[in-house]
C-alpha positions as semicolon CSV with decimal commas, in nm:
position;residue;x (nm);y (nm);z (nm)
1;M;16,645;-0,515;-7,035
2;P;16,538;-0,366;-6,703
3;R;16,774;-0,438;-6,415
4;K;16,673;-0,696;-6,160
5;T;16,557;-0,555;-5,830
6;V;16,506;-0,682;-5,479
7;R;16,238;-0,540;-5,252
8;L;16,369;-0,447;-4,909
9;T;16,298;-0,197;-4,638
10;M;16,541;0,089;-4,618
11;A;16,691;-0,058;-4,299
12;Q;16,725;-0,403;-4,457
13;A;16,892;-0,253;-4,764
14;L;17,138;-0,059;-4,552
15;V;17,241;-0,371;-4,361
16;R;17,266;-0,584;-4,676
17;Y;17,489;-0,323;-4,838
18;L;17,723;-0,309;-4,537
19;C;17,750;-0,689;-4,540
20;N;17,871;-0,686;-4,900
21;Q;18,160;-0,442;-4,855
22;F;18,510;-0,593;-4,822
23;T;18,870;-0,489;-4,775
24;E;19,214;-0,651;-4,765
25;I;19,436;-0,682;-4,459
26;D;19,775;-0,849;-4,503
27;G;19,654;-0,992;-4,831
28;E;19,342;-1,148;-4,678
29;R;18,996;-1,048;-4,796
30;V;18,785;-0,954;-4,492
31;P;18,459;-0,766;-4,430
32;L;18,509;-0,390;-4,438
33;F;18,267;-0,359;-4,147
34;A;18,369;-0,600;-3,872
35;G;18,059;-0,540;-3,662
36;V;17,811;-0,301;-3,506
37;F;17,809;-0,151;-3,160
38;G;17,444;-0,090;-3,090
39;I;17,202;0,046;-2,834
40;F;16,843;0,020;-2,949
41;G;16,561;0,262;-2,879
42;H;16,229;0,342;-3,036
43;G;16,405;0,516;-3,326
44;N;16,586;0,204;-3,447
45;V;16,468;-0,106;-3,259
46;T;16,170;-0,192;-3,478
47;C;16,345;-0,162;-3,816
48;L;16,725;-0,146;-3,798
49;S;16,744;-0,411;-3,527
50;E;16,511;-0,634;-3,731
51;A;16,758;-0,616;-4,018
52;L;17,066;-0,667;-3,800
53;E;16,917;-0,967;-3,621
54;Q;16,899;-1,159;-3,948
55;V;17,272;-1,118;-4,023
56;Q;17,420;-1,147;-3,675
57;D;17,651;-1,430;-3,780
58;Q;17,782;-1,221;-4,070
59;L;17,774;-0,873;-3,918
60;P;17,781;-0,921;-3,540
61;T;17,610;-0,668;-3,318
62;W;17,773;-0,592;-2,983
63;R;17,564;-0,448;-2,703
64;G;17,698;-0,117;-2,574
65;Q;17,634;0,041;-2,234
66;N;17,671;0,404;-2,337
67;E;17,641;0,556;-2,682
68;Q;17,957;0,762;-2,647
69;S;18,167;0,475;-2,522
70;M;18,055;0,229;-2,789
71;A;18,149;0,483;-3,057
72;L;18,485;0,528;-2,881
73;A;18,527;0,151;-2,889
74;A;18,468;0,164;-3,264
75;I;18,735;0,432;-3,293
76;G;18,982;0,229;-3,087
77;F;18,913;-0,065;-3,319
78;A;18,977;0,143;-3,632
79;K;19,299;0,280;-3,486
80;A;19,427;-0,067;-3,402
81;K;19,343;-0,175;-3,758
82;R;19,522;0,133;-3,892
83;R;19,205;0,247;-4,069
84;R;19,186;-0,071;-4,279
85;Q;18,871;-0,213;-4,118
86;L;18,580;-0,029;-3,958
87;M;18,299;-0,060;-3,707
88;V;17,951;0,088;-3,694
89;A;17,794;0,261;-3,394
90;A;17,414;0,264;-3,404
91;T;17,178;0,446;-3,171
92;S;16,825;0,575;-3,145
93;I;16,723;0,938;-3,176
94;G;16,757;1,223;-2,929
95;P;16,982;1,177;-2,623
96;G;17,127;0,851;-2,753
97;A;17,240;1,020;-3,072
98;L;17,372;1,327;-2,892
99;N;17,577;1,105;-2,664
100;M;17,778;1,007;-2,972
101;V;17,868;1,364;-3,066
102;T;18,172;1,365;-2,837
103;A;18,299;1,044;-2,993
104;A;18,248;1,194;-3,337
105;G;18,475;1,479;-3,229
106;V;18,741;1,226;-3,126
107;A;18,725;1,060;-3,468
108;M;18,723;1,395;-3,648
109;A;19,024;1,537;-3,465
110;N;19,224;1,216;-3,501
111;R;19,130;1,152;-3,867
112;L;18,975;0,813;-3,784
113;P;18,685;0,638;-3,959
114;V;18,366;0,524;-3,790
115;L;18,016;0,497;-3,935
116;L;17,758;0,653;-3,703
117;L;17,393;0,560;-3,759
118;A;17,123;0,736;-3,560
119;G;16,748;0,722;-3,577
120;D;16,575;1,046;-3,666
121;T;16,233;1,205;-3,644
122;F;15,950;1,129;-3,889
123;A;16,013;1,242;-4,245
124;N;15,639;1,284;-4,303
125;R;15,600;1,496;-3,986
126;L;15,245;1,374;-3,934
127;P;15,288;1,269;-3,568
128;D;15,514;1,566;-3,480
129;P;15,637;1,636;-3,223
130;V;15,747;1,278;-3,160
131;L;15,920;1,143;-2,854
132;Q;16,270;1,295;-2,808
133;Q;16,220;1,551;-3,086
134;V;16,368;1,896;-3,040
135;E;16,167;2,162;-3,224
136;H;16,309;2,469;-3,396
137;F;16,020;2,706;-3,449
138;G;16,165;2,865;-3,761
139;D;16,315;2,553;-3,922
140;P;16,132;2,221;-3,887
141;T;16,409;2,039;-4,077
142;I;16,651;2,072;-3,784
143;T;16,674;1,776;-3,546
144;A;16,916;1,675;-3,274
145;N;17,121;1,501;-3,541
146;D;17,222;1,834;-3,694
147;A;17,460;1,862;-3,398
148;F;17,690;1,614;-3,574
149;K;17,759;1,847;-3,866
150;S;18,056;2,018;-3,703
151;V;18,229;1,693;-3,606
152;V;18,195;1,461;-3,905
153;R;18,344;1,448;-4,254
154;Y;18,023;1,324;-4,413
155;W;17,666;1,394;-4,300
156;D;17,337;1,284;-4,450
157;R;16,976;1,220;-4,353
158;I;16,779;0,950;-4,532
159;V;16,417;1,061;-4,581
160;V;16,330;0,841;-4,882
161;P;16,461;0,483;-4,922
162;E;16,636;0,532;-5,256
163;Q;16,872;0,794;-5,111
164;L;17,080;0,506;-4,971
165;I;17,199;0,424;-5,323
166;Q;17,387;0,754;-5,343
167;S;17,471;0,807;-4,978
168;L;17,635;0,485;-4,863
169;P;17,914;0,471;-5,126
170;Q;17,997;0,836;-5,057
171;A;18,012;0,776;-4,682
172;I;18,249;0,481;-4,724
173;A;18,469;0,659;-4,978
174;T;18,504;0,949;-4,735
175;M;18,601;0,724;-4,444
176;L;18,865;0,546;-4,653
177;D;19,010;0,856;-4,819
178;P;19,353;0,926;-4,662
179;A;19,309;1,298;-4,726
180;D;18,955;1,327;-4,595
181;C;18,938;1,041;-4,348
182;G;18,707;1,081;-4,053
183;P;18,365;0,985;-3,920
184;A;18,057;0,957;-4,138
185;F;17,708;1,015;-4,001
186;I;17,378;0,903;-4,147
187;G;17,047;0,989;-3,984
188;L;16,768;0,742;-4,048
189;A;16,419;0,886;-4,037
190;Q;16,226;0,630;-3,838
191;D;15,928;0,616;-4,072
192;T;16,163;0,584;-4,372
193;Q;16,338;0,284;-4,215
194;E;16,017;0,085;-4,250
195;L;15,947;0,168;-4,616
196;A;16,007;-0,094;-4,884
197;Y;16,171;-0,009;-5,213
198;D;16,277;-0,203;-5,523
199;Y;16,655;-0,170;-5,500
200;P;16,871;-0,269;-5,799
201;E;17,041;-0,602;-5,722
202;V;17,368;-0,464;-5,854
203;F;17,371;-0,221;-5,559
204;F;17,438;-0,520;-5,333
205;A;17,712;-0,677;-5,545
206;P;18,020;-0,753;-5,331
207;Q;18,271;-0,467;-5,351
208;L;18,636;-0,475;-5,254
209;W;18,761;-0,140;-5,124
210;K;19,128;-0,052;-5,130
211;I;19,292;0,244;-4,959
212;P;19,416;0,479;-5,232
213;R;19,779;0,588;-5,235
214;P;19,787;0,929;-5,406
215;R;20,129;1,007;-5,551
216;P;20,281;1,351;-5,509
217;D;20,340;1,614;-5,772
218;R;20,682;1,556;-5,930
219;E;20,784;1,919;-5,913
220;A;20,693;1,933;-5,544
221;V;20,912;1,628;-5,480
222;I;21,204;1,787;-5,665
223;A;21,162;2,111;-5,471
224;A;21,152;1,918;-5,144
225;A;21,465;1,726;-5,239
226;D;21,647;2,049;-5,323
227;L;21,553;2,205;-4,991
228;L;21,650;1,893;-4,796
229;K;21,987;1,881;-4,975
230;S;22,060;2,230;-4,842
231;A;22,008;2,117;-4,482
232;K;22,297;2,099;-4,239
233;K;22,087;1,965;-3,952
234;P;21,770;1,805;-4,090
235;L;21,512;1,636;-3,871
236;I;21,219;1,405;-3,947
237;I;20,895;1,428;-3,751
238;S;20,695;1,106;-3,785
239;G;20,320;1,149;-3,738
240;G;20,018;0,923;-3,731
241;G;19,997;0,932;-4,109
242;V;20,312;0,719;-4,124
243;R;20,136;0,443;-3,934
244;Y;19,814;0,467;-4,136
245;S;20,012;0,456;-4,461
246;L;20,195;0,143;-4,337
247;A;20,511;0,338;-4,409
248;E;20,711;0,242;-4,099
249;D;20,973;0,032;-4,276
250;V;21,006;0,274;-4,567
251;L;21,060;0,563;-4,325
252;A;21,312;0,369;-4,117
253;D;21,512;0,271;-4,425
254;F;21,501;0,627;-4,562
255;A;21,617;0,782;-4,235
256;A;21,899;0,530;-4,192
257;K;22,016;0,572;-4,551
258;R;22,014;0,953;-4,531
259;G;22,145;0,977;-4,174
260;I;21,850;1,183;-4,047
261;P;21,717;1,134;-3,691
262;V;21,346;1,060;-3,649
263;V;21,136;1,206;-3,369
264;E;20,769;1,122;-3,321
265;T;20,438;1,286;-3,244
266;I;20,194;1,131;-2,999
267;A;19,992;0,976;-3,283
268;G;20,312;0,874;-3,458
269;K;20,464;0,703;-3,157
270;G;20,498;0,333;-3,228
271;A;20,591;0,355;-3,596
272;L;20,946;0,285;-3,482
273;T;21,050;0,083;-3,181
274;H;21,210;0,270;-2,895
275;N;21,557;0,129;-2,961
276;H;21,554;0,167;-3,339
277;P;21,888;0,317;-3,453
278;V;21,729;0,631;-3,604
279;H;21,476;0,693;-3,327
280;A;21,545;0,999;-3,110
281;G;21,233;1,019;-2,894
282;P;20,895;1,196;-2,882
283;I;20,882;1,566;-2,958
284;G;20,700;1,857;-2,799
285;I;20,526;1,942;-2,476
286;V;20,501;1,580;-2,363
287;G;20,819;1,494;-2,548
288;S;21,180;1,416;-2,472
289;T;21,476;1,643;-2,409
290;S;21,652;1,469;-2,698
291;A;21,384;1,538;-2,960
292;N;21,327;1,893;-2,842
293;A;21,699;1,973;-2,854
294;L;21,721;1,841;-3,210
295;A;21,415;2,046;-3,306
296;K;21,572;2,367;-3,177
297;E;21,887;2,299;-3,382
298;A;21,717;2,179;-3,702
299;D;21,733;2,399;-4,011
300;V;21,502;2,182;-4,225
301;I;21,222;1,975;-4,073
302;L;21,064;1,698;-4,278
303;A;20,718;1,654;-4,124
304;I;20,550;1,334;-4,243
305;G;20,184;1,256;-4,176
306;T;20,135;1,507;-3,895
307;R;19,891;1,793;-3,853
308;L;20,148;1,974;-3,636
309;Q;19,929;2,009;-3,327
310;D;20,043;2,248;-3,055
311;F;20,166;1,963;-2,836
312;T;20,404;1,870;-3,119
313;T;20,526;2,222;-3,193
314;G;20,534;2,358;-2,839
315;S;20,271;2,606;-2,959
316;W;20,522;2,687;-3,235
317;T;20,808;2,772;-2,999
318;A;21,000;2,446;-3,051
319;F;21,189;2,544;-3,367
320;A;21,438;2,803;-3,477
321;E;21,286;3,115;-3,630
322;D;21,459;3,059;-3,965
323;S;21,397;2,684;-3,989
324;R;21,210;2,556;-4,295
325;F;20,942;2,288;-4,314
326;I;20,876;2,026;-4,577
327;S;20,538;1,868;-4,509
328;I;20,441;1,533;-4,660
329;N;20,072;1,475;-4,605
330;A;19,780;1,315;-4,785
331;A;19,569;1,615;-4,683
332;R;19,643;1,945;-4,852
333;F;19,496;2,125;-4,550
334;D;19,770;1,984;-4,327
335;A;20,051;1,999;-4,582
336;I;20,049;2,377;-4,630
337;K;20,052;2,477;-4,263
338;H;20,309;2,738;-4,158
339;Q;20,418;2,799;-4,516
340;S;20,561;2,451;-4,542
341;L;20,687;2,329;-4,873
342;A;20,383;2,112;-4,930
343;V;20,417;1,767;-5,084
344;V;20,065;1,628;-5,100
345;G;20,059;1,252;-5,123
346;D;20,063;0,917;-4,949
347;A;20,348;0,888;-4,699
348;Q;20,481;0,555;-4,825
349;E;20,476;0,655;-5,192
350;T;20,611;1,005;-5,129
351;I;20,903;0,892;-4,912
352;G;21,003;0,653;-5,190
353;E;20,993;0,923;-5,457
354;L;21,176;1,171;-5,236
355;D;21,446;0,911;-5,178
356;L;21,498;0,876;-5,553
357;A;21,514;1,253;-5,598
358;L;21,780;1,299;-5,328
359;G;22,052;1,121;-5,521
360;E;22,364;1,078;-5,308
361;Y;22,263;1,324;-5,037
362;C;22,334;1,222;-4,680
363;A;22,339;1,432;-4,366
364;D;22,665;1,482;-4,182
365;A;22,745;1,173;-3,973
366;D;22,790;1,392;-3,666
367;L;22,415;1,466;-3,668
368;M;22,316;1,106;-3,597
369;K;22,595;1,076;-3,342
370;R;22,457;1,379;-3,159
371;A;22,105;1,238;-3,177
372;K;22,220;0,911;-3,025
373;A;22,405;1,093;-2,747
374;L;22,103;1,309;-2,665
375;F;21,876;1,005;-2,671
376;A;22,108;0,818;-2,436
377;E;22,084;1,110;-2,194
378;W;21,706;1,097;-2,223
379;N;21,700;0,725;-2,148
380;S;21,913;0,785;-1,842
381;L;21,666;1,050;-1,726
382;L;21,378;0,804;-1,778
383;D;21,563;0,539;-1,582
384;E;21,609;0,787;-1,300
385;H;21,238;0,871;-1,284
386;Q;21,115;0,515;-1,333
387;S;21,345;0,342;-1,086
388;P;21,187;0,233;-0,755
389;T;21,253;0,448;-0,450
390;N;21,174;0,428;-0,081
391;E;20,873;0,659;-0,126
392;L;20,549;0,499;-0,009
393;V;20,345;0,646;-0,295
394;P;20,483;0,579;-0,644
395;S;20,488;0,830;-0,926
396;Y;20,317;0,788;-1,261
397;A;20,660;0,738;-1,418
398;Q;20,734;0,446;-1,188
399;V;20,397;0,288;-1,269
400;V;20,464;0,331;-1,642
401;G;20,804;0,166;-1,598
402;V;20,653;-0,138;-1,425
403;L;20,380;-0,179;-1,689
404;N;20,626;-0,135;-1,973
405;R;20,865;-0,397;-1,840
406;A;20,583;-0,644;-1,774
407;A;20,417;-0,599;-2,114
408;G;20,486;-0,848;-2,389
409;P;20,612;-0,726;-2,726
410;D;20,264;-0,757;-2,879
411;D;20,066;-0,596;-2,596
412;T;19,921;-0,251;-2,674
413;L;19,926;0,044;-2,437
414;V;19,600;0,244;-2,450
415;A;19,574;0,587;-2,288
416;A;19,415;0,927;-2,342
417;A;19,347;1,239;-2,136
418;G;19,477;1,362;-1,803
419;G;19,827;1,304;-1,671
420;T;19,872;0,973;-1,848
421;P;19,953;1,100;-2,202
422;G;20,260;1,291;-2,089
423;E;20,394;1,005;-1,883
424;V;20,336;0,729;-2,140
425;T;20,447;0,934;-2,439
426;K;20,769;1,011;-2,261
427;G;20,819;0,687;-2,072
428;W;20,666;0,398;-2,270
429;R;20,945;0,226;-2,461
430;V;20,774;0,068;-2,762
431;K;20,887;-0,292;-2,819
432;S;20,699;-0,370;-3,142
433;P;20,553;-0,137;-3,406
434;N;20,193;-0,026;-3,366
435;T;20,150;-0,124;-3,003
436;F;20,083;0,225;-2,869
437;D;19,753;0,417;-2,871
438;C;19,738;0,747;-2,688
439;E;19,437;0,953;-2,797
440;F;19,547;1,312;-2,760
441;G;19,410;1,475;-3,073
442;F;19,087;1,546;-2,885
443;S;19,215;1,459;-2,536
444;C;18,892;1,277;-2,457
445;M;18,849;1,156;-2,102
446;G;18,664;0,827;-2,121
447;Y;18,831;0,702;-2,438
448;E;19,062;0,461;-2,260
449;I;18,851;0,168;-2,139
450;A;18,614;0,182;-2,436
451;A;18,906;0,192;-2,680
452;G;19,067;-0,095;-2,491
453;W;18,756;-0,302;-2,562
454;G;18,767;-0,209;-2,930
455;C;19,141;-0,275;-2,943
456;A;19,088;-0,619;-2,790
457;M;18,846;-0,702;-3,072
458;A;19,089;-0,575;-3,334
459;Q;19,381;-0,776;-3,202
460;E;19,194;-1,101;-3,253
461;G;19,148;-1,073;-3,629
462;P;19,364;-1,018;-3,939
463;G;19,624;-0,749;-3,889
464;G;19,600;-0,772;-3,510
465;T;19,901;-0,832;-3,290
466;G;19,723;-1,096;-3,085
467;G;19,842;-0,915;-2,775
468;T;19,650;-0,773;-2,481
469;P;19,543;-0,409;-2,445
470;I;19,688;-0,252;-2,132
471;V;19,470;0,046;-2,044
472;M;19,624;0,309;-1,818
473;L;19,415;0,593;-1,676
474;G;19,362;0,807;-1,368
475;D;19,087;0,789;-1,112
476;G;18,916;1,099;-1,249
477;T;18,887;0,950;-1,597
478;Y;18,777;0,615;-1,455
479;M;18,487;0,786;-1,281
480;M;18,386;0,960;-1,602
481;M;18,339;0,644;-1,811
482;N;18,398;0,289;-1,695
483;S;18,099;0,085;-1,814
484;D;18,297;-0,096;-2,082
485;I;18,472;-0,294;-1,811
486;Y;18,137;-0,468;-1,799
487;S;18,113;-0,472;-2,181
488;A;18,444;-0,650;-2,220
489;A;18,371;-0,887;-1,933
490;L;18,029;-0,962;-2,082
491;T;18,164;-1,031;-2,432
492;G;18,465;-1,226;-2,310
493;H;18,740;-0,997;-2,437
494;R;19,070;-0,963;-2,257
495;M;19,224;-0,642;-2,131
496;V;19,413;-0,510;-1,831
497;V;19,302;-0,178;-1,678
498;V;19,539;0,004;-1,443
499;V;19,387;0,288;-1,241
500;C;19,628;0,540;-1,092
501;D;19,439;0,676;-0,791
502;N;19,583;1,020;-0,721
503;G;19,282;1,182;-0,559
504;G;19,116;1,370;-0,843
505;Y;19,210;1,553;-1,160
506;A;19,577;1,578;-1,074
507;V;19,738;1,695;-1,396
508;I;19,491;1,979;-1,454
509;N;19,555;2,077;-1,092
510;R;19,923;2,088;-1,185
511;L;19,851;2,326;-1,475
512;Q;19,616;2,536;-1,265
513;Q;19,874;2,593;-0,995
514;A;20,162;2,633;-1,243
515;K;19,973;2,932;-1,383
516;G;19,933;3,086;-1,040
517;V;19,577;2,985;-0,950
518;P;19,534;2,820;-0,609
519;G;19,422;2,457;-0,617
520;F;19,049;2,469;-0,678
521;N;18,790;2,201;-0,767
522;N;19,035;1,953;-0,919
523;L;19,170;1,735;-0,641
524;L;18,924;1,583;-0,397
525;A;19,110;1,772;-0,127
526;D;19,014;2,112;-0,274
527;C;18,666;2,052;-0,413
528;R;18,348;2,161;-0,236
529;I;18,256;1,890;0,014
530;R;18,101;1,896;0,357
531;N;18,353;1,665;0,525
532;R;18,681;1,811;0,401
533;D;18,883;1,619;0,658
534;N;18,761;1,285;0,526
535;P;18,673;1,300;0,154
536;L;18,493;0,997;0,021
537;H;18,718;0,770;-0,188
538;V;18,599;0,513;-0,439
539;D;18,686;0,149;-0,386
540;F;18,787;0,073;-0,743
541;V;18,838;-0,296;-0,669
542;K;18,484;-0,348;-0,545
543;H;18,344;-0,136;-0,826
544;A;18,526;-0,332;-1,097
545;E;18,433;-0,664;-0,940
546;A;18,069;-0,558;-0,947
547;M;18,101;-0,527;-1,327
548;G;18,243;-0,876;-1,371
549;A;18,616;-0,804;-1,372
550;R;18,886;-0,959;-1,163
551;A;19,029;-0,680;-0,952
552;R;19,290;-0,607;-0,692
553;K;19,468;-0,316;-0,532
554;A;19,845;-0,308;-0,572
555;E;20,015;-0,196;-0,254
556;S;20,359;-0,135;-0,406
557;L;20,548;-0,137;-0,734
558;T;20,655;-0,494;-0,670
559;D;20,296;-0,590;-0,604
560;L;20,193;-0,407;-0,923
561;D;20,447;-0,601;-1,126
562;G;20,309;-0,932;-1,005
563;A;19,950;-0,820;-1,055
564;V;20,011;-0,713;-1,415
565;K;20,191;-1,034;-1,507
566;E;19,910;-1,237;-1,354
567;A;19,651;-1,028;-1,538
568;L;19,823;-1,075;-1,873
569;A;19,789;-1,450;-1,827
570;H;19,418;-1,420;-1,751
571;D;19,161;-1,449;-2,032
572;G;18,914;-1,191;-1,906
573;V;18,921;-0,836;-1,776
574;T;19,145;-0,742;-1,485
575;V;19,138;-0,405;-1,309
576;I;19,431;-0,305;-1,089
577;S;19,428;0,012;-0,879
578;I;19,733;0,171;-0,724
579;V;19,758;0,489;-0,521
580;S;19,979;0,731;-0,716
581;D;20,148;1,061;-0,643
582;A;19,954;1,366;-0,763
583;W;20,256;1,595;-0,764
584;K;20,547;1,406;-0,924
585;W;20,579;1,415;-1,303
586;V;20,858;1,365;-1,554
587;P;20,955;1,726;-1,635
588;G;20,911;1,873;-1,981
589;D;21,122;2,130;-2,157
590;A;20,882;2,267;-2,419
591;D;20,644;2,561;-2,389
592;W;20,265;2,564;-2,419
593;D;20,042;2,860;-2,494
594;V;19,736;2,866;-2,269
595;G;19,522;3,154;-2,154
596;V;19,641;3,329;-1,836
597;P;19,441;3,623;-1,694
598;E;19,571;3,960;-1,811
599;I;19,483;4,108;-1,473
600;S;19,445;3,928;-1,141
601;N;19,448;3,985;-0,765
602;F;19,698;3,698;-0,733
603;E;20,064;3,789;-0,760
604;T;20,132;3,431;-0,870
605;V;19,893;3,475;-1,163
606;R;20,054;3,804;-1,263
607;A;20,393;3,631;-1,266
608;A;20,252;3,348;-1,474
609;R;20,106;3,603;-1,716
610;A;20,448;3,761;-1,763
611;A;20,601;3,418;-1,832
612;Q;20,323;3,344;-2,080
613;E;20,394;3,665;-2,269
614;K;20,755;3,551;-2,310
615;I;20,629;3,223;-2,459
616;R;20,413;3,412;-2,707
617;A;20,701;3,636;-2,802
618;A;20,895;3,325;-2,906
619;Q;20,618;3,186;-3,127
620;R;20,650;3,155;-3,503
621;R;20,377;3,381;-3,639
622;G;20,229;3,135;-3,882
623;V;20,541;3,121;-4,100
């Protein structure tokens, strides 16, 4: 008997398929796609929007203000849901699509799922060149959407309606694969969106997706156990993969049972609470003195769910030359880095199997005692930097301290590029698991407010904390992308945005001058302006109020404390600005390899070059 079919346009079929995909969060069956962030243009408004309008109660569409920021909001949502539930970002062709390329890079670098749908040019080419079409004289198949190929895990272009039947399941499987997780892109030729096709009804049957948990090779687990048993001073590095595997409790129990301290990457921060007995602080360039000291002393490092980015490894200067790595990772690509003993598998499953293989092994009790002592010293250093002083202009560390103390246990800190990542990674003391989101895989300025909006959506549903996103960013980042203050105010979501006004791009100015280059084009005080004696400053309060937020300027740390507590009790969006010091930072004790001119007229640059050569001499050469 021939299969039953249903006649739909390609756009209608796409939307119906998305509506029939489901997942489980905390045992509850929920839609896999929680909604769509959309900006409509001529490449999607007549067909895709027609299909979305009919299912708006089932698959809600949220109006974005900027294509990049709405895709960033989708990424923030996925991160808050720990990759269990996804959002779609849909745009027209041309500039709208290209605006999403940056967000795709964020998702790619951070291994986060988001489905990107963009209109495309005409498959039949009859009206070419169409509005917003870029033309490649030697290859008419290339469109603006080819720009996504370097920053997505899955890429396809639908030029005939039936291609959806093969493409959509592959896109979803890619986004949910722990080893291959990342963004998926599908270009929708605008004339193909309108075409009707007799789709098999079975294609639209409800499907429940579950995140696979690949188990490791037994011999690899045994080898890892043997190496770990030989360790005198082992150390665990907990990465973002621990959080996405929901392996926090398993890791905590394993570390406590085996007496091994746990340090965390930026993405891994929040798997354990700050005061957990095995926690010894964040590691690396924006890490703690405690974690970095333990890393230098460690002979065997058990890296779990981390891609070992340079900010984690101090550009591979943070460890002893003869130390050995065991890497547990769902992705083979990450597991084999730096000749690690690779154990490819899900973090939760692999930790459990490694635990069984270790038998009675336990690290020397003095190791955990030393970790606790080092961590106590680190906490004292934080207290010193975060305590109020008589200075009129507070430091970032002091602002972080006020926000951290005012935040409830379920409130989530959201941050990204600039000076904020270093200060919050070091100074934010996590009160409840999975309440920390610092995007630093791609270090994308503009992520913060958009991700706060997405996080606010995620916290309302299954698996959410129910808390409030607290977005912390600098004035430079605020100026780069702030329109989702209006988005959140428009949609009625709650978040608190704290803007540290330090007069420009302060942390990059810090790096510039640390490497011997005079301050140039970063702070407002040293950029090219006609009235240097009176640079124009933005009134962030008035600007935020114009977008529908409640806003106020905090005049002191005490004032900031009251403003944050008041904002957390408010249902809408609150923006708080506070003038912050551009020169005071919590010091780090790890190295970072950046380019410094080999020759220069500046003596300060030549000195910085000599110091950089010493850093490179201390690097592990890929082994």
